[in-house]
PDB file of C-alpha atoms in Angstrom:
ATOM      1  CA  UNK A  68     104.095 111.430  30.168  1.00 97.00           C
ATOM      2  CA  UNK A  69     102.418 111.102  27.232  1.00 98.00           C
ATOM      3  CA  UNK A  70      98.475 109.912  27.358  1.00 98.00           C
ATOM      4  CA  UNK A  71      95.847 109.354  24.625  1.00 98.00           C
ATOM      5  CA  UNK A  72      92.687 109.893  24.985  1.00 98.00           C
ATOM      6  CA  UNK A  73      89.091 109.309  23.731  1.00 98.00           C
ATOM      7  CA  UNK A  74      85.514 110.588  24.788  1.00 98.00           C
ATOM      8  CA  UNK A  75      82.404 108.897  23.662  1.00 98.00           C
ATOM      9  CA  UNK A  76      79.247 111.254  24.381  1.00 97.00           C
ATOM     10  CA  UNK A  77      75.541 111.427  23.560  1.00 98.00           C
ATOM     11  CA  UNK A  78      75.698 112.936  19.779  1.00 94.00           C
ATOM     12  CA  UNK A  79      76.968 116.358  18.680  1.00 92.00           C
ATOM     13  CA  UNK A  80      77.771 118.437  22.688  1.00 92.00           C
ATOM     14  CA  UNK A  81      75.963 116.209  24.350  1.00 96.00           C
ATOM     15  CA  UNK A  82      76.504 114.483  28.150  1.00 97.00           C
ATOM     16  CA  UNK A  83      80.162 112.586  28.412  1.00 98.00           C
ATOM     17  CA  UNK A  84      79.090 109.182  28.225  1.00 98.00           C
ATOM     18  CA  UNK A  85      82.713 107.511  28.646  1.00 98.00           C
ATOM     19  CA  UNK A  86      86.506 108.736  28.778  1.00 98.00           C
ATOM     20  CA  UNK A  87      89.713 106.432  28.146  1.00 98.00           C
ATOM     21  CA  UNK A  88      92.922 107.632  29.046  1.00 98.00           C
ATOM     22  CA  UNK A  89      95.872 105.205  28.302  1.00 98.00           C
ATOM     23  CA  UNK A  90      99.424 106.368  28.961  1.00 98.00           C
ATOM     24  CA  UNK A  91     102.602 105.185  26.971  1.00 95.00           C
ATOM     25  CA  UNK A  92     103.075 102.522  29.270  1.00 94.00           C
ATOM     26  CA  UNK A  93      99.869 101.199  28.194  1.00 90.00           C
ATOM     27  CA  UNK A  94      98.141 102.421  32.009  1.00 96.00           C
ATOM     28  CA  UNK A  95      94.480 103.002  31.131  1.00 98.00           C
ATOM     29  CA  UNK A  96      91.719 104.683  32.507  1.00 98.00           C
ATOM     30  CA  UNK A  97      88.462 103.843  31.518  1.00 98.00           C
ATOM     31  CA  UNK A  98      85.189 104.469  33.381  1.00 98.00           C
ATOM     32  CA  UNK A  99      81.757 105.325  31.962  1.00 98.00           C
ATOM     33  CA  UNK A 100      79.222 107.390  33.780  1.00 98.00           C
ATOM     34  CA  UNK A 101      75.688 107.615  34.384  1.00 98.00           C
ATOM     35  CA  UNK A 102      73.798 107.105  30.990  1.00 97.00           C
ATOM     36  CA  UNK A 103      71.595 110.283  30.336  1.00 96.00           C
ATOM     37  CA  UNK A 104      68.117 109.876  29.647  1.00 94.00           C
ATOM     38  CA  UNK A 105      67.256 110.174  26.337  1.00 96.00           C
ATOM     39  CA  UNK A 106      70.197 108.661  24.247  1.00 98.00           C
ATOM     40  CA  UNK A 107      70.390 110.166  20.749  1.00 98.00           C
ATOM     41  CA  UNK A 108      69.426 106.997  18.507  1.00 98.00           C
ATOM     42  CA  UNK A 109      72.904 106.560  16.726  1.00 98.00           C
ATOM     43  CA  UNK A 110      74.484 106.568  20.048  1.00 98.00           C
ATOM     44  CA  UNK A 111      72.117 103.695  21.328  1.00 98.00           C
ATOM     45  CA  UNK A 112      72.858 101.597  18.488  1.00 98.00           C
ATOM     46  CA  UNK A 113      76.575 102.105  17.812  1.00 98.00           C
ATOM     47  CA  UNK A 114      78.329 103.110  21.310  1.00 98.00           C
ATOM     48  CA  UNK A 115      76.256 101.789  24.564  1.00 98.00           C
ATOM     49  CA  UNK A 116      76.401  98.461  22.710  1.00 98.00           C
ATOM     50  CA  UNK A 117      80.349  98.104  23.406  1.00 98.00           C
ATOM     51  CA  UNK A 118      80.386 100.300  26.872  1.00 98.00           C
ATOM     52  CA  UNK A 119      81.833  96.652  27.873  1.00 97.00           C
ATOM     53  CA  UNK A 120      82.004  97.941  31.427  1.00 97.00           C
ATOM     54  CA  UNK A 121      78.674  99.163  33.947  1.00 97.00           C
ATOM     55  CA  UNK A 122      78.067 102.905  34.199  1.00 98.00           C
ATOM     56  CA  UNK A 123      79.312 104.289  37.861  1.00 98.00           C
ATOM     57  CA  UNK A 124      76.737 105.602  40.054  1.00 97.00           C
ATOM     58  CA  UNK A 125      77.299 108.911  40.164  1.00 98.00           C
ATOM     59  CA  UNK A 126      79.790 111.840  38.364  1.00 97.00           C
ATOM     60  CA  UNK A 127      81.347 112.605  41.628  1.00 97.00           C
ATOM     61  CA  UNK A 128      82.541 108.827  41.171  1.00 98.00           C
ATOM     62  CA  UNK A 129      83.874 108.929  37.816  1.00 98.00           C
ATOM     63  CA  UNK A 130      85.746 112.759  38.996  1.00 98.00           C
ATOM     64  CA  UNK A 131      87.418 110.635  41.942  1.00 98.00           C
ATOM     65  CA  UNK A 132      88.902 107.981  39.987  1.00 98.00           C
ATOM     66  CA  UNK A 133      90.111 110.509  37.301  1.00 98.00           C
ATOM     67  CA  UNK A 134      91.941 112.127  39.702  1.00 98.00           C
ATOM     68  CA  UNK A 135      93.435 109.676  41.467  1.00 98.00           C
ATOM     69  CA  UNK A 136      94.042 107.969  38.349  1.00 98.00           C
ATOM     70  CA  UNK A 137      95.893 111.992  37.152  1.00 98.00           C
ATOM     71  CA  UNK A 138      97.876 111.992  40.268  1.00 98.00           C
ATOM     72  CA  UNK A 139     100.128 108.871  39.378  1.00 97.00           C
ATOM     73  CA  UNK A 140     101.897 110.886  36.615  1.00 98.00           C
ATOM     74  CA  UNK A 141     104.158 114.083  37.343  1.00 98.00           C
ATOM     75  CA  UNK A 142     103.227 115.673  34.128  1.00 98.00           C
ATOM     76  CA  UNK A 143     100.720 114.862  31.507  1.00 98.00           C
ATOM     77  CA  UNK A 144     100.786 115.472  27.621  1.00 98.00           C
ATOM     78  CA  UNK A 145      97.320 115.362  27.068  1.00 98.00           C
ATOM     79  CA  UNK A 146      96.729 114.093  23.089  1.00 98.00           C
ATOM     80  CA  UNK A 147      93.472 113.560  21.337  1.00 98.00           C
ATOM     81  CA  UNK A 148      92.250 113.261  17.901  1.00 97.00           C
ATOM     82  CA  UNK A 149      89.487 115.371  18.269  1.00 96.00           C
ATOM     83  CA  UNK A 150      88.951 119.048  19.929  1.00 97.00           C
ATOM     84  CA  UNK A 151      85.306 116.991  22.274  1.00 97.00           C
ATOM     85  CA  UNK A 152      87.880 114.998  23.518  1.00 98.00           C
ATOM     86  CA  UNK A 153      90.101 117.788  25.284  1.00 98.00           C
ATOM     87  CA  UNK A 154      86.772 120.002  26.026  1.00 98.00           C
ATOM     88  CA  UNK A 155      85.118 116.943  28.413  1.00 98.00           C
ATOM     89  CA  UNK A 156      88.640 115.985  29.690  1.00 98.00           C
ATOM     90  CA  UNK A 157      89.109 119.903  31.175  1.00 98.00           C
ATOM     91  CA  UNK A 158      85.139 120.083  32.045  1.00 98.00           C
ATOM     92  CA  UNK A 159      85.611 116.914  34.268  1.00 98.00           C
ATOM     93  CA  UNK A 160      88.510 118.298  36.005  1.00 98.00           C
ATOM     94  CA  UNK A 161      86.062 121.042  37.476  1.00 98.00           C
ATOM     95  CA  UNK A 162      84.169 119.533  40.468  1.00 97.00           C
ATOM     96  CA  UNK A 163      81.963 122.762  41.589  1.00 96.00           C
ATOM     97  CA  UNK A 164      81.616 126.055  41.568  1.00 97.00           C
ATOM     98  CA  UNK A 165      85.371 127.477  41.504  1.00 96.00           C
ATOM     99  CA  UNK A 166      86.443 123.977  42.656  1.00 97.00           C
ATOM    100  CA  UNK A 167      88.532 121.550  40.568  1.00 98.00           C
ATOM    101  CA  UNK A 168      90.417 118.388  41.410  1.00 98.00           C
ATOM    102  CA  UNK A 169      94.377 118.376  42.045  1.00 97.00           C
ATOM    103  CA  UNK A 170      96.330 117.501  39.086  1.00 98.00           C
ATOM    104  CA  UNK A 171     100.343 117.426  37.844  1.00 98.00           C
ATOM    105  CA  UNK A 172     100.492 119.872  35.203  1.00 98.00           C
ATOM    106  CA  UNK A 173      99.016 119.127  31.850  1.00 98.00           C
ATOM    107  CA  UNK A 174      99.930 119.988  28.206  1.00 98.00           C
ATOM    108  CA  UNK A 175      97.091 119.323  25.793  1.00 98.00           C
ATOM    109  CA  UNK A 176      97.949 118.502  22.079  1.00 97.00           C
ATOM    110  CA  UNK A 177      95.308 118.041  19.257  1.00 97.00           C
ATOM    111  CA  UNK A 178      96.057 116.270  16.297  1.00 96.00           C
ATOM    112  CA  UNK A 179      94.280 115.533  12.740  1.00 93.00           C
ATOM    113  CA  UNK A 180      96.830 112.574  11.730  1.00 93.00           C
ATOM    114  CA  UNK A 181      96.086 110.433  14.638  1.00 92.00           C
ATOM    115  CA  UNK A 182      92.243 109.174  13.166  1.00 84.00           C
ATOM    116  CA  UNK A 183      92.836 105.189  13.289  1.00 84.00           C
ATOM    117  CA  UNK A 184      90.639 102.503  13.038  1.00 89.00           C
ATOM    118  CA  UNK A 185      90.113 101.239  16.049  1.00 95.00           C
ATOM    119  CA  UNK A 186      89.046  97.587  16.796  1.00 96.00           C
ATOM    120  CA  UNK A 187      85.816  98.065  18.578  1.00 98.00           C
ATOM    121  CA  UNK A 188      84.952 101.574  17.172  1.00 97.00           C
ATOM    122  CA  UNK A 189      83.111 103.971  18.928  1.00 97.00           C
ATOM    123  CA  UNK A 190      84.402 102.231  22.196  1.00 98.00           C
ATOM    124  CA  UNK A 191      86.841 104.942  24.545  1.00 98.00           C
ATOM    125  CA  UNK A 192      89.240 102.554  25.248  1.00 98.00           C
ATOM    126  CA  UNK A 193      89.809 100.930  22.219  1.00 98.00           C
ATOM    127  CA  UNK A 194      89.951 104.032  20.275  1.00 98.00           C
ATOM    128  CA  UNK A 195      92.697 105.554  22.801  1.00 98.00           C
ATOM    129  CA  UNK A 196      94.602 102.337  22.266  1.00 97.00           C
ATOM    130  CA  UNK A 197      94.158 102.720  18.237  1.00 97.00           C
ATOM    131  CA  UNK A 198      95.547 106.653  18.512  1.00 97.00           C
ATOM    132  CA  UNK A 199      98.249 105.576  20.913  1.00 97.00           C
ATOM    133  CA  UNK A 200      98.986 103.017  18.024  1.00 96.00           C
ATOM    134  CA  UNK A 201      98.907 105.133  15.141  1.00 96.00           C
ATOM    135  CA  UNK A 202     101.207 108.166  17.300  1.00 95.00           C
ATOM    136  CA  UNK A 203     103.592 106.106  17.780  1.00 93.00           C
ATOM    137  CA  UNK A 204     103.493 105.000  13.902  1.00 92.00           C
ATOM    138  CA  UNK A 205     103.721 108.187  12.662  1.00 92.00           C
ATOM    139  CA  UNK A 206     106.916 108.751  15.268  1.00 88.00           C
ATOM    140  CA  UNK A 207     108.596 105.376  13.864  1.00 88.00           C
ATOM    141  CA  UNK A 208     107.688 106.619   9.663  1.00 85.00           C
ATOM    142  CA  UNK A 209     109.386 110.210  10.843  1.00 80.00           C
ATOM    143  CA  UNK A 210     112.177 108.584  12.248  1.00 83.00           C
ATOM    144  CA  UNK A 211     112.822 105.801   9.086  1.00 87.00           C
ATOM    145  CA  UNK A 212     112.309 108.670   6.836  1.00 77.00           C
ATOM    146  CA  UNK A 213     115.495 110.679   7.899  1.00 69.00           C
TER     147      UNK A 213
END
């Protein structure tokens, strides 16, 4: 199964501040998690502003639903826009020391061509929807082109 997603996270390697995972049958994911403490200021003005959803109390919360949320697919294609993306989706899968959470198998694809405008930028979910969007344009321009 193919899923999109997008990260949103406090300025350049900072703490995960929301993931959106939407499959090609339009199933999302979308949680945000505790807000860290000192929010870079471009992150305060352009992304907390259109969370649209609560932070959950706690990472262990966010790690549960993400794998429960994992465990409806048999495999995952893992495809993101942007290298952050793929780097807090595999550090979230680790839940302690030599610990991580039960997952089908997982393929991860990056891609350059999939930047879209999205129509709440700098929003997870809405940006995973706009990459879903333009994949599957590219897909329908290879396949008029031949």
């Amino acid at each position: 199964m193919n899923i999109f997603i997008d990260c949103e996270f406090n300025s350049y390697k900072g703490e995960l501040i929301s993931m959106a995972l939407v499959s090609e049958t339009s199933h999302a994911f979308y949680e945000v998690l505790p807000l860290p403490e000192n929010i870079d200021p471009w992150v305060r003005e352009n992304v907390i502003p259109v969370l649209e959803k609560k932070p959950l109390a706690s990472r262990e919360e966010f790690q549960m639903y993400l794998e429960e949320w994992l465990n409806r697919f048999n495999t995952i294609h893992l495809i993101a826009d942007w290298p952050e993306d793929i780097q807090y989706f595999c550090e979230a899968l680790i839940t302690g020391p030599g610990e991580r959470m039960s997952t089908p198998p997982i393929t991860l694809e990056i891609r350059r061509d999939l930047d879209a405008k999205s129509t709440v930028p700098h929003n997870a979910l809405h940006d995973a929807l706009a990459i879903m969007d333009r994949h599957e344009e590219i897909i329908t321009e290879k396949m008029c082109s031949t």
